[in-house]
Amino acid sequence: MSKKLLITGFDPFGGDAINPSWEAVRLLPDRIGEYDITKLEIPTIFGAGAKKVLDIAAELKPDVIICVGQAGGRMSITPEVIGINLREARIPDNTGNQPLNTPIVADAPAAYFSTIPIRKMVEYINEEGIPASLSYSAGAFVCNDVLYTLLNHYAGTSTLAGFIHVPYLPEQAGDKFFSLPLEKICAALTAAINALD
Ligand code: PCA
């Protein structure tokens, strides 16, 4: 029986010309294992990024939603453990919003754990020879905004949701930062999808 996966990547932000998350997501095949895959590019905008995922998911009714984002400076592929109910932007988003110390959803829980199999994903990615480790903070910018919004929306349902941060691509990193080639990021996302039940 087939299952449905919605996977998203972000548009470029913060002065970068590309975002490895969307570059990698767009290259994934339309099917991996049991999963039919729908790929979606979302804007790096507080609220609007999450809304685009929720709108498409309301029609598609996916079994699993995995959002992917860039985390420049990280040295491995990092499935996120937790989303927190906080907006605190170090830089403006793509419409110039820069919220500080603001909840994402008023009167909602402080945090939710991701519901995708993050530990198995780390194992499967490492087995491909690609560095992966858990991350205990998705930050408080737009990636966390999307993760928290999804986890709050799907809490108590059978729809699984989670987030994977990926490092810079070589052309973004220069020699100052760690990077992974696009093929490796694609292979890591494929391994993460293979870790789904
Ligand atoms: N990374 C940012 C937002 C978009 C992206 O790719 C983040 O980590 O919040």
PDB file of N, CA and C in Angstrom, residues 88-155:
ATOM      1  N   GLU A  88      11.905  34.550  17.685  1.00  0.00           N
ATOM      2  CA  GLU A  88      12.958  35.471  18.124  1.00  0.00           C
ATOM      3  C   GLU A  88      13.980  35.532  16.996  1.00  0.00           C
ATOM      4  N   ALA A  89      13.834  36.543  16.136  1.00  0.00           N
ATOM      5  CA  ALA A  89      14.606  36.561  14.885  1.00  0.00           C
ATOM      6  C   ALA A  89      15.863  37.406  15.022  1.00  0.00           C
ATOM      7  N   ARG A  90      16.995  36.800  14.661  1.00  0.00           N
ATOM      8  CA  ARG A  90      18.293  37.488  14.660  1.00  0.00           C
ATOM      9  C   ARG A  90      18.411  38.364  13.408  1.00  0.00           C
ATOM     10  N   ILE A  91      17.751  37.928  12.324  1.00  0.00           N
ATOM     11  CA  ILE A  91      17.748  38.687  11.061  1.00  0.00           C
ATOM     12  C   ILE A  91      16.302  38.764  10.582  1.00  0.00           C
ATOM     13  N   PRO A  92      15.972  39.744   9.728  1.00  0.00           N
ATOM     14  CA  PRO A  92      14.605  39.816   9.209  1.00  0.00           C
ATOM     15  C   PRO A  92      14.283  38.621   8.300  1.00  0.00           C
ATOM     16  N   ASP A  93      13.017  38.222   8.257  1.00  0.00           N
ATOM     17  CA  ASP A  93      12.607  37.190   7.300  1.00  0.00           C
ATOM     18  C   ASP A  93      12.457  37.823   5.916  1.00  0.00           C
ATOM     19  N   ASN A  94      11.938  37.057   4.941  1.00  0.00           N
ATOM     20  CA  ASN A  94      11.914  37.570   3.559  1.00  0.00           C
ATOM     21  C   ASN A  94      10.859  38.636   3.295  1.00  0.00           C
ATOM     22  N   THR A  95      10.063  39.022   4.304  1.00  0.00           N
ATOM     23  CA  THR A  95       9.249  40.243   4.130  1.00  0.00           C
ATOM     24  C   THR A  95       9.680  41.323   5.113  1.00  0.00           C
ATOM     25  N   GLY A  96      10.785  41.128   5.790  1.00  0.00           N
ATOM     26  CA  GLY A  96      11.291  42.169   6.698  1.00  0.00           C
ATOM     27  C   GLY A  96      10.755  42.072   8.119  1.00  0.00           C
ATOM     28  N   ASN A  97       9.983  41.009   8.429  1.00  0.00           N
ATOM     29  CA  ASN A  97       9.524  40.833   9.818  1.00  0.00           C
ATOM     30  C   ASN A  97      10.680  40.361  10.684  1.00  0.00           C
ATOM     31  N   GLN A  98      10.771  40.933  11.880  1.00  0.00           N
ATOM     32  CA  GLN A  98      11.812  40.479  12.809  1.00  0.00           C
ATOM     33  C   GLN A  98      11.232  40.426  14.217  1.00  0.00           C
ATOM     34  N   PRO A  99      10.322  39.462  14.459  1.00  0.00           N
ATOM     35  CA  PRO A  99       9.680  39.395  15.769  1.00  0.00           C
ATOM     36  C   PRO A  99      10.681  39.023  16.867  1.00  0.00           C
ATOM     37  N   LEU A 100      10.443  39.546  18.048  1.00  0.00           N
ATOM     38  CA  LEU A 100      11.290  39.227  19.200  1.00  0.00           C
ATOM     39  C   LEU A 100      10.409  38.777  20.344  1.00  0.00           C
ATOM     40  N   ASN A 101      10.816  37.712  21.015  1.00  0.00           N
ATOM     41  CA  ASN A 101      10.148  37.237  22.232  1.00  0.00           C
ATOM     42  C   ASN A 101       8.624  37.198  22.116  1.00  0.00           C
ATOM     43  N   THR A 102       8.157  36.579  21.028  1.00  0.00           N
ATOM     44  CA  THR A 102       6.720  36.502  20.738  1.00  0.00           C
ATOM     45  C   THR A 102       6.320  35.041  20.592  1.00  0.00           C
ATOM     46  N   PRO A 103       5.206  34.622  21.200  1.00  0.00           N
ATOM     47  CA  PRO A 103       4.783  33.236  20.960  1.00  0.00           C
ATOM     48  C   PRO A 103       4.309  33.036  19.515  1.00  0.00           C
ATOM     49  N   ILE A 104       4.447  31.817  19.014  1.00  0.00           N
ATOM     50  CA  ILE A 104       3.924  31.498  17.684  1.00  0.00           C
ATOM     51  C   ILE A 104       2.414  31.342  17.780  1.00  0.00           C
ATOM     52  N   VAL A 105       1.966  30.586  18.772  1.00  0.00           N
ATOM     53  CA  VAL A 105       0.537  30.369  19.020  1.00  0.00           C
ATOM     54  C   VAL A 105       0.262  30.757  20.472  1.00  0.00           C
ATOM     55  N   ALA A 106      -0.599  31.771  20.674  1.00  0.00           N
ATOM     56  CA  ALA A 106      -0.901  32.238  22.030  1.00  0.00           C
ATOM     57  C   ALA A 106      -1.560  31.125  22.840  1.00  0.00           C
ATOM     58  N   ASP A 107      -1.233  31.038  24.099  1.00  0.00           N
ATOM     59  CA  ASP A 107      -1.840  30.078  25.034  1.00  0.00           C
ATOM     60  C   ASP A 107      -1.699  28.616  24.606  1.00  0.00           C
ATOM     61  N   ALA A 108      -0.682  28.325  23.835  1.00  0.00           N
ATOM     62  CA  ALA A 108      -0.423  26.934  23.425  1.00  0.00           C
ATOM     63  C   ALA A 108       0.795  26.417  24.201  1.00  0.00           C
ATOM     64  N   PRO A 109       1.024  25.082  24.171  1.00  0.00           N
ATOM     65  CA  PRO A 109       2.158  24.524  24.916  1.00  0.00           C
ATOM     66  C   PRO A 109       3.503  25.144  24.520  1.00  0.00           C
ATOM     67  N   ALA A 110       4.448  25.110  25.448  1.00  0.00           N
ATOM     68  CA  ALA A 110       5.780  25.702  25.219  1.00  0.00           C
ATOM     69  C   ALA A 110       6.533  24.987  24.116  1.00  0.00           C
ATOM     70  N   ALA A 111       6.310  23.666  23.985  1.00  0.00           N
ATOM     71  CA  ALA A 111       7.109  22.905  23.016  1.00  0.00           C
ATOM     72  C   ALA A 111       6.436  21.581  22.684  1.00  0.00           C
ATOM     73  N   TYR A 112       6.828  21.028  21.561  1.00  0.00           N
ATOM     74  CA  TYR A 112       6.410  19.671  21.166  1.00  0.00           C
ATOM     75  C   TYR A 112       7.625  18.918  20.656  1.00  0.00           C
ATOM     76  N   PHE A 113       7.677  17.623  20.945  1.00  0.00           N
ATOM     77  CA  PHE A 113       8.689  16.784  20.324  1.00  0.00           C
ATOM     78  C   PHE A 113       8.238  16.434  18.906  1.00  0.00           C
ATOM     79  N   SER A 114       9.217  16.351  18.006  1.00  0.00           N
ATOM     80  CA  SER A 114       8.988  15.885  16.643  1.00  0.00           C
ATOM     81  C   SER A 114       8.392  14.475  16.682  1.00  0.00           C
ATOM     82  N   THR A 115       7.584  14.131  15.695  1.00  0.00           N
ATOM     83  CA  THR A 115       6.948  12.804  15.705  1.00  0.00           C
ATOM     84  C   THR A 115       7.470  11.871  14.598  1.00  0.00           C
ATOM     85  N   ILE A 116       8.481  12.307  13.851  1.00  0.00           N
ATOM     86  CA  ILE A 116       9.112  11.399  12.879  1.00  0.00           C
ATOM     87  C   ILE A 116      10.236  10.627  13.592  1.00  0.00           C
ATOM     88  N   PRO A 117      10.657   9.458  13.018  1.00  0.00           N
ATOM     89  CA  PRO A 117      11.651   8.623  13.725  1.00  0.00           C
ATOM     90  C   PRO A 117      13.072   9.173  13.606  1.00  0.00           C
ATOM     91  N   ILE A 118      13.366  10.232  14.369  1.00  0.00           N
ATOM     92  CA  ILE A 118      14.629  10.968  14.208  1.00  0.00           C
ATOM     93  C   ILE A 118      15.867  10.135  14.529  1.00  0.00           C
ATOM     94  N   ARG A 119      15.781   9.274  15.527  1.00  0.00           N
ATOM     95  CA  ARG A 119      16.973   8.485  15.891  1.00  0.00           C
ATOM     96  C   ARG A 119      17.301   7.461  14.805  1.00  0.00           C
ATOM     97  N   LYS A 120      16.277   6.831  14.280  1.00  0.00           N
ATOM     98  CA  LYS A 120      16.486   5.881  13.175  1.00  0.00           C
ATOM     99  C   LYS A 120      17.002   6.623  11.929  1.00  0.00           C
ATOM    100  N   MET A 121      16.530   7.841  11.728  1.00  0.00           N
ATOM    101  CA  MET A 121      17.002   8.635  10.582  1.00  0.00           C
ATOM    102  C   MET A 121      18.499   8.915  10.699  1.00  0.00           C
ATOM    103  N   VAL A 122      18.953   9.321  11.897  1.00  0.00           N
ATOM    104  CA  VAL A 122      20.379   9.583  12.117  1.00  0.00           C
ATOM    105  C   VAL A 122      21.192   8.326  11.806  1.00  0.00           C
ATOM    106  N   GLU A 123      20.689   7.176  12.299  1.00  0.00           N
ATOM    107  CA  GLU A 123      21.367   5.903  12.053  1.00  0.00           C
ATOM    108  C   GLU A 123      21.473   5.606  10.549  1.00  0.00           C
ATOM    109  N   TYR A 124      20.355   5.721   9.838  1.00  0.00           N
ATOM    110  CA  TYR A 124      20.337   5.414   8.403  1.00  0.00           C
ATOM    111  C   TYR A 124      21.239   6.367   7.609  1.00  0.00           C
ATOM    112  N   ILE A 125      21.256   7.650   7.989  1.00  0.00           N
ATOM    113  CA  ILE A 125      22.096   8.623   7.260  1.00  0.00           C
ATOM    114  C   ILE A 125      23.569   8.313   7.517  1.00  0.00           C
ATOM    115  N   ASN A 126      23.898   8.035   8.780  1.00  0.00           N
ATOM    116  CA  ASN A 126      25.295   7.687   9.102  1.00  0.00           C
ATOM    117  C   ASN A 126      25.737   6.428   8.359  1.00  0.00           C
ATOM    118  N   GLU A 127      24.810   5.483   8.189  1.00  0.00           N
ATOM    119  CA  GLU A 127      25.153   4.257   7.446  1.00  0.00           C
ATOM    120  C   GLU A 127      25.525   4.542   5.997  1.00  0.00           C
ATOM    121  N   GLU A 128      25.064   5.665   5.462  1.00  0.00           N
ATOM    122  CA  GLU A 128      25.454   6.074   4.094  1.00  0.00           C
ATOM    123  C   GLU A 128      26.819   6.757   4.089  1.00  0.00           C
ATOM    124  N   GLY A 129      27.447   6.870   5.260  1.00  0.00           N
ATOM    125  CA  GLY A 129      28.739   7.553   5.343  1.00  0.00           C
ATOM    126  C   GLY A 129      28.611   9.067   5.368  1.00  0.00           C
ATOM    127  N   ILE A 130      27.416   9.561   5.693  1.00  0.00           N
ATOM    128  CA  ILE A 130      27.171  11.012   5.729  1.00  0.00           C
ATOM    129  C   ILE A 130      26.977  11.399   7.193  1.00  0.00           C
ATOM    130  N   PRO A 131      27.634  12.470   7.666  1.00  0.00           N
ATOM    131  CA  PRO A 131      27.509  12.821   9.083  1.00  0.00           C
ATOM    132  C   PRO A 131      26.099  13.298   9.434  1.00  0.00           C
ATOM    133  N   ALA A 132      25.543  12.717  10.495  1.00  0.00           N
ATOM    134  CA  ALA A 132      24.210  13.116  10.971  1.00  0.00           C
ATOM    135  C   ALA A 132      24.190  13.007  12.484  1.00  0.00           C
ATOM    136  N   SER A 133      23.453  13.900  13.116  1.00  0.00           N
ATOM    137  CA  SER A 133      23.289  13.844  14.572  1.00  0.00           C
ATOM    138  C   SER A 133      22.005  14.566  14.932  1.00  0.00           C
ATOM    139  N   LEU A 134      21.482  14.268  16.120  1.00  0.00           N
ATOM    140  CA  LEU A 134      20.270  14.965  16.553  1.00  0.00           C
ATOM    141  C   LEU A 134      20.605  16.410  16.890  1.00  0.00           C
ATOM    142  N   SER A 135      19.634  17.306  16.664  1.00  0.00           N
ATOM    143  CA  SER A 135      19.749  18.689  17.133  1.00  0.00           C
ATOM    144  C   SER A 135      18.639  18.924  18.143  1.00  0.00           C
ATOM    145  N   TYR A 136      19.007  19.577  19.243  1.00  0.00           N
ATOM    146  CA  TYR A 136      18.030  19.845  20.296  1.00  0.00           C
ATOM    147  C   TYR A 136      17.478  21.260  20.231  1.00  0.00           C
ATOM    148  N   SER A 137      17.829  22.002  19.170  1.00  0.00           N
ATOM    149  CA  SER A 137      17.211  23.320  18.958  1.00  0.00           C
ATOM    150  C   SER A 137      17.150  23.655  17.490  1.00  0.00           C
ATOM    151  N   ALA A 138      15.945  23.904  17.009  1.00  0.00           N
ATOM    152  CA  ALA A 138      15.749  24.362  15.631  1.00  0.00           C
ATOM    153  C   ALA A 138      15.807  25.882  15.558  1.00  0.00           C
ATOM    154  N   GLY A 139      16.294  26.514  16.640  1.00  0.00           N
ATOM    155  CA  GLY A 139      16.369  27.974  16.680  1.00  0.00           C
ATOM    156  C   GLY A 139      15.010  28.578  16.997  1.00  0.00           C
ATOM    157  N   ALA A 140      14.866  29.861  16.698  1.00  0.00           N
ATOM    158  CA  ALA A 140      13.581  30.540  16.936  1.00  0.00           C
ATOM    159  C   ALA A 140      13.208  31.403  15.732  1.00  0.00           C
ATOM    160  N   PHE A 141      13.776  31.013  14.562  1.00  0.00           N
ATOM    161  CA  PHE A 141      13.501  31.726  13.308  1.00  0.00           C
ATOM    162  C   PHE A 141      12.420  30.948  12.539  1.00  0.00           C
ATOM    163  N   VAL A 142      12.401  31.060  11.229  1.00  0.00           N
ATOM    164  CA  VAL A 142      11.258  30.538  10.460  1.00  0.00           C
ATOM    165  C   VAL A 142      11.212  29.002  10.448  1.00  0.00           C
ATOM    166  N   CYS A 143      12.353  28.341  10.524  1.00  0.00           N
ATOM    167  CA  CYS A 143      12.322  26.870  10.531  1.00  0.00           C
ATOM    168  C   CYS A 143      11.584  26.354  11.759  1.00  0.00           C
ATOM    169  N   ASN A 144      11.937  26.887  12.914  1.00  0.00           N
ATOM    170  CA  ASN A 144      11.226  26.497  14.137  1.00  0.00           C
ATOM    171  C   ASN A 144       9.752  26.884  14.067  1.00  0.00           C
ATOM    172  N   ASP A 145       9.467  28.030  13.436  1.00  0.00           N
ATOM    173  CA  ASP A 145       8.080  28.498  13.276  1.00  0.00           C
ATOM    174  C   ASP A 145       7.241  27.454  12.540  1.00  0.00           C
ATOM    175  N   VAL A 146       7.814  26.907  11.472  1.00  0.00           N
ATOM    176  CA  VAL A 146       7.117  25.881  10.683  1.00  0.00           C
ATOM    177  C   VAL A 146       6.993  24.589  11.493  1.00  0.00           C
ATOM    178  N   LEU A 147       8.086  24.172  12.120  1.00  0.00           N
ATOM    179  CA  LEU A 147       8.071  22.922  12.890  1.00  0.00           C
ATOM    180  C   LEU A 147       7.038  22.993  14.017  1.00  0.00           C
ATOM    181  N   TYR A 148       7.090  24.056  14.811  1.00  0.00           N
ATOM    182  CA  TYR A 148       6.165  24.165  15.943  1.00  0.00           C
ATOM    183  C   TYR A 148       4.713  24.215  15.455  1.00  0.00           C
ATOM    184  N   THR A 149       4.463  25.010  14.409  1.00  0.00           N
ATOM    185  CA  THR A 149       3.090  25.163  13.905  1.00  0.00           C
ATOM    186  C   THR A 149       2.525  23.811  13.464  1.00  0.00           C
ATOM    187  N   LEU A 150       3.353  23.019  12.772  1.00  0.00           N
ATOM    188  CA  LEU A 150       2.892  21.692  12.323  1.00  0.00           C
ATOM    189  C   LEU A 150       2.640  20.764  13.511  1.00  0.00           C
ATOM    190  N   LEU A 151       3.570  20.753  14.453  1.00  0.00           N
ATOM    191  CA  LEU A 151       3.423  19.839  15.599  1.00  0.00           C
ATOM    192  C   LEU A 151       2.203  20.209  16.435  1.00  0.00           C
ATOM    193  N   ASN A 152       1.946  21.515  16.550  1.00  0.00           N
ATOM    194  CA  ASN A 152       0.762  21.968  17.302  1.00  0.00           C
ATOM    195  C   ASN A 152      -0.512  21.583  16.548  1.00  0.00           C
ATOM    196  N   HIS A 153      -0.494  21.779  15.237  1.00  0.00           N
ATOM    197  CA  HIS A 153      -1.671  21.485  14.411  1.00  0.00           C
ATOM    198  C   HIS A 153      -2.005  19.987  14.413  1.00  0.00           C
ATOM    199  N   TYR A 154      -0.971  19.154  14.286  1.00  0.00           N
ATOM    200  CA  TYR A 154      -1.209  17.707  14.156  1.00  0.00           C
ATOM    201  C   TYR A 154      -1.086  16.946  15.477  1.00  0.00           C
ATOM    202  N   ALA A 155      -0.945  17.666  16.584  1.00  0.00           N
ATOM    203  CA  ALA A 155      -0.832  16.992  17.891  1.00  0.00           C
ATOM    204  C   ALA A 155      -2.031  16.074  18.107  1.00  0.00           C
TER     205      ALA A 155
END
